Structure formats: C-alpha cells, structure tokens
Amino acid sequence: WQEAGFSAILFSAAISGVDVSLYEAAKIDGASRLQQTWHITLKSIMPFVVLLVILNTKKQFYNLCIEIELHGRRGIWPPAGG
C-alpha cells in the first residue's frame, strides 16, 4: 500500500499524456472502445507499467530483506500457525 499513491500519480500522468488525436483517428476508422483501449491506451502507457513493476518489485525485495534482518528466516517461513 505504500506505493499506491505514487503508482496512481504515475498512471494518471501516463494516461493524460496519451494524444487525443489518436482516439479521434481510431473512432473515424471504426475502432470500438475496447480496441481503442487495447491498441492506444495500453500500448502508450506500457513503459510506465514496466517502470512501476520494476520499482515495486525492488521495494518488495527491500521489505523482505528488512523482515529477514528483524525476525530471521524462521520468522517468515513457514507462516505463523502453519
């Protein structure tokens, strides 16, 4: 949850950066809303998605290292009660 705000801001910036004329051209060409989303929106924001996946994965490994330092490997695996 710590990265949710940063991710939301980055997604908002990425989506607002997509050129509106691309949607207009796709509508004239007869593309459906799903096709516009798939071929324009998702392909335009894919670099941001990749960046977020990399940054969030790095953050989760960092958090895991902190847990291992604090509790040792025995405190994480197996889960408590299991």
PDB file of N, CA, C and O in Angstrom:
ATOM      1  N   TRP A   1       0.818  -1.203   0.000  1.00  0.00           N
ATOM      2  CA  TRP A   1       0.000   0.000   0.000  1.00  0.00           C
ATOM      3  C   TRP A   1       0.855   1.258   0.000  1.00  0.00           C
ATOM      4  O   TRP A   1       0.366   2.336  -0.324  1.00  0.00           O
ATOM      5  N   GLN A   2       2.087   1.135   0.374  1.00  0.00           N
ATOM      6  CA  GLN A   2       2.937   2.318   0.451  1.00  0.00           C
ATOM      7  C   GLN A   2       3.156   2.958  -0.914  1.00  0.00           C
ATOM      8  O   GLN A   2       3.309   4.162  -1.014  1.00  0.00           O
ATOM      9  N   GLU A   3       3.171   2.164  -1.947  1.00  0.00           N
ATOM     10  CA  GLU A   3       3.459   2.667  -3.287  1.00  0.00           C
ATOM     11  C   GLU A   3       2.199   3.012  -4.073  1.00  0.00           C
ATOM     12  O   GLU A   3       2.285   3.426  -5.229  1.00  0.00           O
ATOM     13  N   ALA A   4       1.027   2.856  -3.498  1.00  0.00           N
ATOM     14  CA  ALA A   4      -0.227   3.070  -4.230  1.00  0.00           C
ATOM     15  C   ALA A   4      -0.371   4.524  -4.699  1.00  0.00           C
ATOM     16  O   ALA A   4      -0.791   4.769  -5.831  1.00  0.00           O
ATOM     17  N   GLY A   5      -0.032   5.474  -3.863  1.00  0.00           N
ATOM     18  CA  GLY A   5      -0.147   6.881  -4.233  1.00  0.00           C
ATOM     19  C   GLY A   5       0.782   7.250  -5.378  1.00  0.00           C
ATOM     20  O   GLY A   5       0.374   7.912  -6.344  1.00  0.00           O
ATOM     21  N   PHE A   6       2.031   6.795  -5.282  1.00  0.00           N
ATOM     22  CA  PHE A   6       2.999   7.058  -6.339  1.00  0.00           C
ATOM     23  C   PHE A   6       2.549   6.418  -7.647  1.00  0.00           C
ATOM     24  O   PHE A   6       2.622   7.029  -8.715  1.00  0.00           O
ATOM     25  N   SER A   7       2.054   5.178  -7.556  1.00  0.00           N
ATOM     26  CA  SER A   7       1.586   4.475  -8.755  1.00  0.00           C
ATOM     27  C   SER A   7       0.394   5.189  -9.375  1.00  0.00           C
ATOM     28  O   SER A   7       0.307   5.318 -10.602  1.00  0.00           O
ATOM     29  N   ALA A   8      -0.534   5.648  -8.545  1.00  0.00           N
ATOM     30  CA  ALA A   8      -1.714   6.346  -9.057  1.00  0.00           C
ATOM     31  C   ALA A   8      -1.331   7.641  -9.766  1.00  0.00           C
ATOM     32  O   ALA A   8      -1.874   7.954 -10.836  1.00  0.00           O
ATOM     33  N   ILE A   9      -0.399   8.379  -9.208  1.00  0.00           N
ATOM     34  CA  ILE A   9       0.045   9.628  -9.831  1.00  0.00           C
ATOM     35  C   ILE A   9       0.738   9.335 -11.162  1.00  0.00           C
ATOM     36  O   ILE A   9       0.505  10.017 -12.162  1.00  0.00           O
ATOM     37  N   LEU A  10       1.575   8.300 -11.189  1.00  0.00           N
ATOM     38  CA  LEU A  10       2.279   7.962 -12.423  1.00  0.00           C
ATOM     39  C   LEU A  10       1.308   7.477 -13.498  1.00  0.00           C
ATOM     40  O   LEU A  10       1.424   7.862 -14.662  1.00  0.00           O
ATOM     41  N   PHE A  11       0.317   6.649 -13.118  1.00  0.00           N
ATOM     42  CA  PHE A  11      -0.691   6.211 -14.088  1.00  0.00           C
ATOM     43  C   PHE A  11      -1.502   7.391 -14.608  1.00  0.00           C
ATOM     44  O   PHE A  11      -1.807   7.479 -15.794  1.00  0.00           O
ATOM     45  N   SER A  12      -1.869   8.290 -13.715  1.00  0.00           N
ATOM     46  CA  SER A  12      -2.634   9.461 -14.129  1.00  0.00           C
ATOM     47  C   SER A  12      -1.846  10.312 -15.128  1.00  0.00           C
ATOM     48  O   SER A  12      -2.392  10.753 -16.141  1.00  0.00           O
ATOM     49  N   ALA A  13      -0.583  10.505 -14.853  1.00  0.00           N
ATOM     50  CA  ALA A  13       0.261  11.275 -15.771  1.00  0.00           C
ATOM     51  C   ALA A  13       0.429  10.556 -17.103  1.00  0.00           C
ATOM     52  O   ALA A  13       0.399  11.181 -18.166  1.00  0.00           O
ATOM     53  N   ALA A  14       0.570   9.237 -17.052  1.00  0.00           N
ATOM     54  CA  ALA A  14       0.747   8.470 -18.293  1.00  0.00           C
ATOM     55  C   ALA A  14      -0.510   8.526 -19.154  1.00  0.00           C
ATOM     56  O   ALA A  14      -0.433   8.738 -20.370  1.00  0.00           O
ATOM     57  N   ILE A  15      -1.663   8.367 -18.543  1.00  0.00           N
ATOM     58  CA  ILE A  15      -2.912   8.372 -19.310  1.00  0.00           C
ATOM     59  C   ILE A  15      -3.207   9.764 -19.857  1.00  0.00           C
ATOM     60  O   ILE A  15      -3.677   9.901 -20.987  1.00  0.00           O
ATOM     61  N   SER A  16      -2.914  10.789 -19.073  1.00  0.00           N
ATOM     62  CA  SER A  16      -3.169  12.139 -19.571  1.00  0.00           C
ATOM     63  C   SER A  16      -2.202  12.522 -20.691  1.00  0.00           C
ATOM     64  O   SER A  16      -2.470  13.448 -21.455  1.00  0.00           O
ATOM     65  N   GLY A  17      -1.095  11.806 -20.808  1.00  0.00           N
ATOM     66  CA  GLY A  17      -0.122  12.088 -21.851  1.00  0.00           C
ATOM     67  C   GLY A  17      -0.431  11.437 -23.190  1.00  0.00           C
ATOM     68  O   GLY A  17       0.255  11.689 -24.169  1.00  0.00           O
ATOM     69  N   VAL A  18      -1.469  10.591 -23.232  1.00  0.00           N
ATOM     70  CA  VAL A  18      -1.829   9.938 -24.493  1.00  0.00           C
ATOM     71  C   VAL A  18      -2.504  10.969 -25.393  1.00  0.00           C
ATOM     72  O   VAL A  18      -3.401  11.704 -24.966  1.00  0.00           O
ATOM     73  N   ASP A  19      -2.081  11.020 -26.639  1.00  0.00           N
ATOM     74  CA  ASP A  19      -2.580  12.007 -27.593  1.00  0.00           C
ATOM     75  C   ASP A  19      -4.047  11.737 -27.944  1.00  0.00           C
ATOM     76  O   ASP A  19      -4.404  10.634 -28.369  1.00  0.00           O
ATOM     77  N   VAL A  20      -4.902  12.746 -27.776  1.00  0.00           N
ATOM     78  CA  VAL A  20      -6.338  12.620 -28.038  1.00  0.00           C
ATOM     79  C   VAL A  20      -6.608  12.404 -29.520  1.00  0.00           C
ATOM     80  O   VAL A  20      -7.575  11.724 -29.889  1.00  0.00           O
ATOM     81  N   SER A  21      -5.759  12.921 -30.374  1.00  0.00           N
ATOM     82  CA  SER A  21      -5.984  12.759 -31.818  1.00  0.00           C
ATOM     83  C   SER A  21      -5.910  11.294 -32.242  1.00  0.00           C
ATOM     84  O   SER A  21      -6.512  10.903 -33.241  1.00  0.00           O
ATOM     85  N   LEU A  22      -5.197  10.478 -31.485  1.00  0.00           N
ATOM     86  CA  LEU A  22      -5.151   9.051 -31.788  1.00  0.00           C
ATOM     87  C   LEU A  22      -6.528   8.409 -31.605  1.00  0.00           C
ATOM     88  O   LEU A  22      -6.939   7.567 -32.403  1.00  0.00           O
ATOM     89  N   TYR A  23      -7.235   8.821 -30.552  1.00  0.00           N
ATOM     90  CA  TYR A  23      -8.581   8.291 -30.314  1.00  0.00           C
ATOM     91  C   TYR A  23      -9.546   8.761 -31.402  1.00  0.00           C
ATOM     92  O   TYR A  23     -10.393   7.991 -31.857  1.00  0.00           O
ATOM     93  N   GLU A  24      -9.404  10.016 -31.807  1.00  0.00           N
ATOM     94  CA  GLU A  24     -10.276  10.545 -32.857  1.00  0.00           C
ATOM     95  C   GLU A  24     -10.050   9.810 -34.173  1.00  0.00           C
ATOM     96  O   GLU A  24     -11.006   9.447 -34.865  1.00  0.00           O
ATOM     97  N   ALA A  25      -8.799   9.558 -34.508  1.00  0.00           N
ATOM     98  CA  ALA A  25      -8.486   8.833 -35.740  1.00  0.00           C
ATOM     99  C   ALA A  25      -9.000   7.399 -35.669  1.00  0.00           C
ATOM    100  O   ALA A  25      -9.535   6.872 -36.651  1.00  0.00           O
ATOM    101  N   ALA A  26      -8.876   6.772 -34.506  1.00  0.00           N
ATOM    102  CA  ALA A  26      -9.362   5.400 -34.350  1.00  0.00           C
ATOM    103  C   ALA A  26     -10.881   5.344 -34.456  1.00  0.00           C
ATOM    104  O   ALA A  26     -11.442   4.406 -35.031  1.00  0.00           O
ATOM    105  N   LYS A  27     -11.549   6.355 -33.911  1.00  0.00           N
ATOM    106  CA  LYS A  27     -13.015   6.397 -33.994  1.00  0.00           C
ATOM    107  C   LYS A  27     -13.466   6.556 -35.447  1.00  0.00           C
ATOM    108  O   LYS A  27     -14.418   5.915 -35.886  1.00  0.00           O
ATOM    109  N   ILE A  28     -12.779   7.398 -36.190  1.00  0.00           N
ATOM    110  CA  ILE A  28     -13.093   7.575 -37.609  1.00  0.00           C
ATOM    111  C   ILE A  28     -12.859   6.267 -38.377  1.00  0.00           C
ATOM    112  O   ILE A  28     -13.631   5.903 -39.266  1.00  0.00           O
ATOM    113  N   ASP A  29     -11.826   5.534 -38.004  1.00  0.00           N
ATOM    114  CA  ASP A  29     -11.520   4.264 -38.663  1.00  0.00           C
ATOM    115  C   ASP A  29     -12.465   3.142 -38.244  1.00  0.00           C
ATOM    116  O   ASP A  29     -12.383   2.037 -38.778  1.00  0.00           O
ATOM    117  N   GLY A  30     -13.334   3.404 -37.261  1.00  0.00           N
ATOM    118  CA  GLY A  30     -14.320   2.411 -36.846  1.00  0.00           C
ATOM    119  C   GLY A  30     -13.885   1.508 -35.713  1.00  0.00           C
ATOM    120  O   GLY A  30     -14.477   0.447 -35.514  1.00  0.00           O
ATOM    121  N   ALA A  31     -12.893   1.914 -34.949  1.00  0.00           N
ATOM    122  CA  ALA A  31     -12.438   1.094 -33.823  1.00  0.00           C
ATOM    123  C   ALA A  31     -13.426   1.197 -32.675  1.00  0.00           C
ATOM    124  O   ALA A  31     -13.949   2.274 -32.375  1.00  0.00           O
ATOM    125  N   SER A  32     -13.668   0.066 -32.020  1.00  0.00           N
ATOM    126  CA  SER A  32     -14.545   0.067 -30.843  1.00  0.00           C
ATOM    127  C   SER A  32     -13.786   0.641 -29.644  1.00  0.00           C
ATOM    128  O   SER A  32     -12.572   0.868 -29.696  1.00  0.00           O
ATOM    129  N   ARG A  33     -14.510   0.867 -28.570  1.00  0.00           N
ATOM    130  CA  ARG A  33     -13.880   1.422 -27.362  1.00  0.00           C
ATOM    131  C   ARG A  33     -12.841   0.445 -26.797  1.00  0.00           C
ATOM    132  O   ARG A  33     -11.787   0.848 -26.336  1.00  0.00           O
ATOM    133  N   LEU A  34     -13.151  -0.848 -26.862  1.00  0.00           N
ATOM    134  CA  LEU A  34     -12.197  -1.858 -26.395  1.00  0.00           C
ATOM    135  C   LEU A  34     -10.935  -1.855 -27.256  1.00  0.00           C
ATOM    136  O   LEU A  34      -9.819  -1.939 -26.732  1.00  0.00           O
ATOM    137  N   GLN A  35     -11.097  -1.740 -28.549  1.00  0.00           N
ATOM    138  CA  GLN A  35      -9.943  -1.686 -29.440  1.00  0.00           C
ATOM    139  C   GLN A  35      -9.111  -0.434 -29.196  1.00  0.00           C
ATOM    140  O   GLN A  35      -7.880  -0.489 -29.229  1.00  0.00           O
ATOM    141  N   GLN A  36      -9.777   0.688 -28.935  1.00  0.00           N
ATOM    142  CA  GLN A  36      -9.047   1.918 -28.632  1.00  0.00           C
ATOM    143  C   GLN A  36      -8.244   1.757 -27.340  1.00  0.00           C
ATOM    144  O   GLN A  36      -7.086   2.163 -27.268  1.00  0.00           O
ATOM    145  N   THR A  37      -8.882   1.164 -26.343  1.00  0.00           N
ATOM    146  CA  THR A  37      -8.189   0.964 -25.066  1.00  0.00           C
ATOM    147  C   THR A  37      -6.988   0.048 -25.243  1.00  0.00           C
ATOM    148  O   THR A  37      -5.903   0.330 -24.735  1.00  0.00           O
ATOM    149  N   TRP A  38      -7.181  -1.050 -25.955  1.00  0.00           N
ATOM    150  CA  TRP A  38      -6.109  -2.033 -26.122  1.00  0.00           C
ATOM    151  C   TRP A  38      -4.969  -1.498 -26.978  1.00  0.00           C
ATOM    152  O   TRP A  38      -3.799  -1.608 -26.615  1.00  0.00           O
ATOM    153  N   HIS A  39      -5.293  -0.920 -28.118  1.00  0.00           N
ATOM    154  CA  HIS A  39      -4.262  -0.551 -29.080  1.00  0.00           C
ATOM    155  C   HIS A  39      -3.675   0.842 -28.875  1.00  0.00           C
ATOM    156  O   HIS A  39      -2.567   1.112 -29.358  1.00  0.00           O
ATOM    157  N   ILE A  40      -4.390   1.707 -28.198  1.00  0.00           N
ATOM    158  CA  ILE A  40      -3.860   3.066 -27.997  1.00  0.00           C
ATOM    159  C   ILE A  40      -3.431   3.267 -26.549  1.00  0.00           C
ATOM    160  O   ILE A  40      -2.265   3.537 -26.268  1.00  0.00           O
ATOM    161  N   THR A  41      -4.378   3.135 -25.625  1.00  0.00           N
ATOM    162  CA  THR A  41      -4.084   3.449 -24.226  1.00  0.00           C
ATOM    163  C   THR A  41      -3.030   2.521 -23.639  1.00  0.00           C
ATOM    164  O   THR A  41      -2.010   2.981 -23.113  1.00  0.00           O
ATOM    165  N   LEU A  42      -3.262   1.217 -23.721  1.00  0.00           N
ATOM    166  CA  LEU A  42      -2.331   0.282 -23.093  1.00  0.00           C
ATOM    167  C   LEU A  42      -0.948   0.317 -23.734  1.00  0.00           C
ATOM    168  O   LEU A  42       0.056   0.240 -23.033  1.00  0.00           O
ATOM    169  N   LYS A  43      -0.899   0.447 -25.040  1.00  0.00           N
ATOM    170  CA  LYS A  43       0.411   0.484 -25.696  1.00  0.00           C
ATOM    171  C   LYS A  43       1.145   1.790 -25.407  1.00  0.00           C
ATOM    172  O   LYS A  43       2.370   1.820 -25.409  1.00  0.00           O
ATOM    173  N   SER A  44       0.403   2.852 -25.141  1.00  0.00           N
ATOM    174  CA  SER A  44       1.043   4.131 -24.837  1.00  0.00           C
ATOM    175  C   SER A  44       1.591   4.187 -23.416  1.00  0.00           C
ATOM    176  O   SER A  44       2.605   4.833 -23.163  1.00  0.00           O
ATOM    177  N   ILE A  45       0.918   3.515 -22.482  1.00  0.00           N
ATOM    178  CA  ILE A  45       1.361   3.586 -21.086  1.00  0.00           C
ATOM    179  C   ILE A  45       2.225   2.399 -20.678  1.00  0.00           C
ATOM    180  O   ILE A  45       2.654   2.317 -19.529  1.00  0.00           O
ATOM    181  N   MET A  46       2.500   1.483 -21.597  1.00  0.00           N
ATOM    182  CA  MET A  46       3.285   0.295 -21.264  1.00  0.00           C
ATOM    183  C   MET A  46       4.662   0.616 -20.670  1.00  0.00           C
ATOM    184  O   MET A  46       5.081  -0.054 -19.723  1.00  0.00           O
ATOM    185  N   PRO A  47       5.403   1.620 -21.143  1.00  0.00           N
ATOM    186  CA  PRO A  47       6.684   1.922 -20.482  1.00  0.00           C
ATOM    187  C   PRO A  47       6.512   2.299 -19.005  1.00  0.00           C
ATOM    188  O   PRO A  47       7.338   1.930 -18.167  1.00  0.00           O
ATOM    189  N   PHE A  48       5.423   2.981 -18.674  1.00  0.00           N
ATOM    190  CA  PHE A  48       5.176   3.338 -17.281  1.00  0.00           C
ATOM    191  C   PHE A  48       4.812   2.099 -16.462  1.00  0.00           C
ATOM    192  O   PHE A  48       5.200   1.979 -15.309  1.00  0.00           O
ATOM    193  N   VAL A  49       4.072   1.186 -17.066  1.00  0.00           N
ATOM    194  CA  VAL A  49       3.707  -0.055 -16.372  1.00  0.00           C
ATOM    195  C   VAL A  49       4.967  -0.860 -16.062  1.00  0.00           C
ATOM    196  O   VAL A  49       5.128  -1.363 -14.949  1.00  0.00           O
ATOM    197  N   VAL A  50       5.855  -0.968 -17.024  1.00  0.00           N
ATOM    198  CA  VAL A  50       7.108  -1.696 -16.811  1.00  0.00           C
ATOM    199  C   VAL A  50       7.927  -1.031 -15.712  1.00  0.00           C
ATOM    200  O   VAL A  50       8.475  -1.706 -14.830  1.00  0.00           O
ATOM    201  N   LEU A  51       8.013   0.286 -15.741  1.00  0.00           N
ATOM    202  CA  LEU A  51       8.737   1.013 -14.701  1.00  0.00           C
ATOM    203  C   LEU A  51       8.138   0.755 -13.323  1.00  0.00           C
ATOM    204  O   LEU A  51       8.870   0.485 -12.359  1.00  0.00           O
ATOM    205  N   LEU A  52       6.824   0.791 -13.209  1.00  0.00           N
ATOM    206  CA  LEU A  52       6.173   0.546 -11.928  1.00  0.00           C
ATOM    207  C   LEU A  52       6.394  -0.880 -11.438  1.00  0.00           C
ATOM    208  O   LEU A  52       6.610  -1.098 -10.238  1.00  0.00           O
ATOM    209  N   VAL A  53       6.350  -1.836 -12.340  1.00  0.00           N
ATOM    210  CA  VAL A  53       6.596  -3.227 -11.940  1.00  0.00           C
ATOM    211  C   VAL A  53       8.016  -3.375 -11.395  1.00  0.00           C
ATOM    212  O   VAL A  53       8.233  -4.000 -10.351  1.00  0.00           O
ATOM    213  N   ILE A  54       8.974  -2.771 -12.066  1.00  0.00           N
ATOM    214  CA  ILE A  54      10.367  -2.858 -11.622  1.00  0.00           C
ATOM    215  C   ILE A  54      10.540  -2.178 -10.267  1.00  0.00           C
ATOM    216  O   ILE A  54      11.141  -2.742  -9.340  1.00  0.00           O
ATOM    217  N   LEU A  55      10.015  -0.969 -10.124  1.00  0.00           N
ATOM    218  CA  LEU A  55      10.182  -0.240  -8.862  1.00  0.00           C
ATOM    219  C   LEU A  55       9.465  -0.926  -7.702  1.00  0.00           C
ATOM    220  O   LEU A  55      10.001  -1.017  -6.595  1.00  0.00           O
ATOM    221  N   ASN A  56       8.255  -1.425  -7.940  1.00  0.00           N
ATOM    222  CA  ASN A  56       7.514  -2.086  -6.864  1.00  0.00           C
ATOM    223  C   ASN A  56       8.136  -3.428  -6.487  1.00  0.00           C
ATOM    224  O   ASN A  56       8.138  -3.801  -5.315  1.00  0.00           O
ATOM    225  N   THR A  57       8.685  -4.136  -7.466  1.00  0.00           N
ATOM    226  CA  THR A  57       9.378  -5.392  -7.160  1.00  0.00           C
ATOM    227  C   THR A  57      10.620  -5.120  -6.318  1.00  0.00           C
ATOM    228  O   THR A  57      10.885  -5.823  -5.340  1.00  0.00           O
ATOM    229  N   LYS A  58      11.359  -4.086  -6.685  1.00  0.00           N
ATOM    230  CA  LYS A  58      12.540  -3.701  -5.908  1.00  0.00           C
ATOM    231  C   LYS A  58      12.155  -3.356  -4.475  1.00  0.00           C
ATOM    232  O   LYS A  58      12.817  -3.771  -3.523  1.00  0.00           O
ATOM    233  N   LYS A  59      11.072  -2.616  -4.321  1.00  0.00           N
ATOM    234  CA  LYS A  59      10.616  -2.224  -2.989  1.00  0.00           C
ATOM    235  C   LYS A  59      10.211  -3.450  -2.159  1.00  0.00           C
ATOM    236  O   LYS A  59      10.507  -3.520  -0.964  1.00  0.00           O
ATOM    237  N   GLN A  60       9.548  -4.418  -2.783  1.00  0.00           N
ATOM    238  CA  GLN A  60       9.130  -5.607  -2.049  1.00  0.00           C
ATOM    239  C   GLN A  60      10.328  -6.458  -1.627  1.00  0.00           C
ATOM    240  O   GLN A  60      10.323  -7.023  -0.525  1.00  0.00           O
ATOM    241  N   PHE A  61      11.351  -6.556  -2.466  1.00  0.00           N
ATOM    242  CA  PHE A  61      12.566  -7.265  -2.060  1.00  0.00           C
ATOM    243  C   PHE A  61      13.261  -6.543  -0.910  1.00  0.00           C
ATOM    244  O   PHE A  61      13.785  -7.168   0.007  1.00  0.00           O
ATOM    245  N   TYR A  62      13.249  -5.225  -0.947  1.00  0.00           N
ATOM    246  CA  TYR A  62      13.817  -4.439   0.147  1.00  0.00           C
ATOM    247  C   TYR A  62      13.061  -4.712   1.442  1.00  0.00           C
ATOM    248  O   TYR A  62      13.672  -4.934   2.492  1.00  0.00           O
ATOM    249  N   ASN A  63      11.718  -4.725   1.373  1.00  0.00           N
ATOM    250  CA  ASN A  63      10.913  -5.015   2.560  1.00  0.00           C
ATOM    251  C   ASN A  63      11.168  -6.423   3.072  1.00  0.00           C
ATOM    252  O   ASN A  63      11.197  -6.654   4.284  1.00  0.00           O
ATOM    253  N   LEU A  64      11.351  -7.379   2.166  1.00  0.00           N
ATOM    254  CA  LEU A  64      11.641  -8.742   2.573  1.00  0.00           C
ATOM    255  C   LEU A  64      12.982  -8.819   3.296  1.00  0.00           C
ATOM    256  O   LEU A  64      13.105  -9.502   4.311  1.00  0.00           O
ATOM    257  N   CYS A  65      13.969  -8.082   2.801  1.00  0.00           N
ATOM    258  CA  CYS A  65      15.280  -8.061   3.463  1.00  0.00           C
ATOM    259  C   CYS A  65      15.180  -7.484   4.863  1.00  0.00           C
ATOM    260  O   CYS A  65      15.825  -7.981   5.794  1.00  0.00           O
ATOM    261  N   ILE A  66      14.361  -6.471   5.038  1.00  0.00           N
ATOM    262  CA  ILE A  66      14.163  -5.898   6.368  1.00  0.00           C
ATOM    263  C   ILE A  66      13.516  -6.923   7.290  1.00  0.00           C
ATOM    264  O   ILE A  66      13.930  -7.087   8.449  1.00  0.00           O
ATOM    265  N   GLU A  67      12.511  -7.649   6.813  1.00  0.00           N
ATOM    266  CA  GLU A  67      11.854  -8.681   7.622  1.00  0.00           C
ATOM    267  C   GLU A  67      12.834  -9.768   8.022  1.00  0.00           C
ATOM    268  O   GLU A  67      12.819 -10.234   9.161  1.00  0.00           O
ATOM    269  N   ILE A  68      13.672 -10.179   7.110  1.00  0.00           N
ATOM    270  CA  ILE A  68      14.647 -11.225   7.420  1.00  0.00           C
ATOM    271  C   ILE A  68      15.649 -10.721   8.451  1.00  0.00           C
ATOM    272  O   ILE A  68      16.018 -11.449   9.377  1.00  0.00           O
ATOM    273  N   GLU A  69      16.084  -9.463   8.334  1.00  0.00           N
ATOM    274  CA  GLU A  69      17.013  -8.895   9.311  1.00  0.00           C
ATOM    275  C   GLU A  69      16.373  -8.794  10.698  1.00  0.00           C
ATOM    276  O   GLU A  69      17.024  -9.051  11.704  1.00  0.00           O
ATOM    277  N   LEU A  70      15.094  -8.415  10.734  1.00  0.00           N
ATOM    278  CA  LEU A  70      14.435  -8.235  12.024  1.00  0.00           C
ATOM    279  C   LEU A  70      14.081  -9.552  12.700  1.00  0.00           C
ATOM    280  O   LEU A  70      14.272  -9.716  13.908  1.00  0.00           O
ATOM    281  N   HIS A  71      13.546 -10.484  11.935  1.00  0.00           N
ATOM    282  CA  HIS A  71      12.989 -11.698  12.525  1.00  0.00           C
ATOM    283  C   HIS A  71      13.755 -12.959  12.171  1.00  0.00           C
ATOM    284  O   HIS A  71      13.471 -14.008  12.732  1.00  0.00           O
ATOM    285  N   GLY A  72      14.674 -12.852  11.282  1.00  0.00           N
ATOM    286  CA  GLY A  72      15.372 -14.042  10.828  1.00  0.00           C
ATOM    287  C   GLY A  72      14.493 -14.839   9.888  1.00  0.00           C
ATOM    288  O   GLY A  72      13.292 -14.631   9.788  1.00  0.00           O
ATOM    289  N   ARG A  73      15.091 -15.748   9.223  1.00  0.00           N
ATOM    290  CA  ARG A  73      14.361 -16.549   8.241  1.00  0.00           C
ATOM    291  C   ARG A  73      13.259 -17.364   8.908  1.00  0.00           C
ATOM    292  O   ARG A  73      12.216 -17.619   8.331  1.00  0.00           O
ATOM    293  N   ARG A  74      13.465 -17.776  10.140  1.00  0.00           N
ATOM    294  CA  ARG A  74      12.492 -18.599  10.861  1.00  0.00           C
ATOM    295  C   ARG A  74      11.195 -17.842  11.114  1.00  0.00           C
ATOM    296  O   ARG A  74      10.130 -18.424  11.204  1.00  0.00           O
ATOM    297  N   GLY A  75      11.251 -16.505  11.199  1.00  0.00           N
ATOM    298  CA  GLY A  75      10.048 -15.712  11.466  1.00  0.00           C
ATOM    299  C   GLY A  75       9.159 -15.535  10.253  1.00  0.00           C
ATOM    300  O   GLY A  75       8.017 -15.123  10.385  1.00  0.00           O
ATOM    301  N   ILE A  76       9.649 -15.853   9.061  1.00  0.00           N
ATOM    302  CA  ILE A  76       8.874 -15.646   7.846  1.00  0.00           C
ATOM    303  C   ILE A  76       8.395 -16.978   7.267  1.00  0.00           C
ATOM    304  O   ILE A  76       7.239 -17.133   6.917  1.00  0.00           O
ATOM    305  N   TRP A  77       9.303 -17.980   7.198  1.00  0.00           N
ATOM    306  CA  TRP A  77       8.948 -19.271   6.605  1.00  0.00           C
ATOM    307  C   TRP A  77       9.054 -20.352   7.647  1.00  0.00           C
ATOM    308  O   TRP A  77      10.106 -20.471   8.282  1.00  0.00           O
ATOM    309  N   PRO A  78       8.125 -21.192   7.892  1.00  0.00           N
ATOM    310  CA  PRO A  78       6.759 -21.183   7.370  1.00  0.00           C
ATOM    311  C   PRO A  78       5.935 -20.105   8.065  1.00  0.00           C
ATOM    312  O   PRO A  78       6.320 -19.653   9.151  1.00  0.00           O
ATOM    313  N   PRO A  79       4.824 -19.714   7.454  1.00  0.00           N
ATOM    314  CA  PRO A  79       3.974 -18.693   8.080  1.00  0.00           C
ATOM    315  C   PRO A  79       3.506 -19.139   9.457  1.00  0.00           C
ATOM    316  O   PRO A  79       3.371 -20.332   9.726  1.00  0.00           O
ATOM    317  N   ALA A  80       3.255 -18.172  10.313  1.00  0.00           N
ATOM    318  CA  ALA A  80       2.828 -18.474  11.692  1.00  0.00           C
ATOM    319  C   ALA A  80       1.547 -19.284  11.671  1.00  0.00           C
ATOM    320  O   ALA A  80       0.637 -19.017  10.911  1.00  0.00           O
ATOM    321  N   GLY A  81       1.463 -20.281  12.531  1.00  0.00           N
ATOM    322  CA  GLY A  81       0.257 -21.104  12.618  1.00  0.00           C
ATOM    323  C   GLY A  81       0.232 -22.215  11.582  1.00  0.00           C
ATOM    324  O   GLY A  81      -0.726 -22.942  11.461  1.00  0.00           O
ATOM    325  N   GLY A  82       1.293 -22.358  10.792  1.00  0.00           N
ATOM    326  CA  GLY A  82       1.278 -23.353   9.727  1.00  0.00           C
ATOM    327  C   GLY A  82       2.250 -24.382   9.901  1.00  0.00           C
ATOM    328  O   GLY A  82       2.872 -25.138  10.176  1.00  0.00           O
TER     329      GLY A  82
END
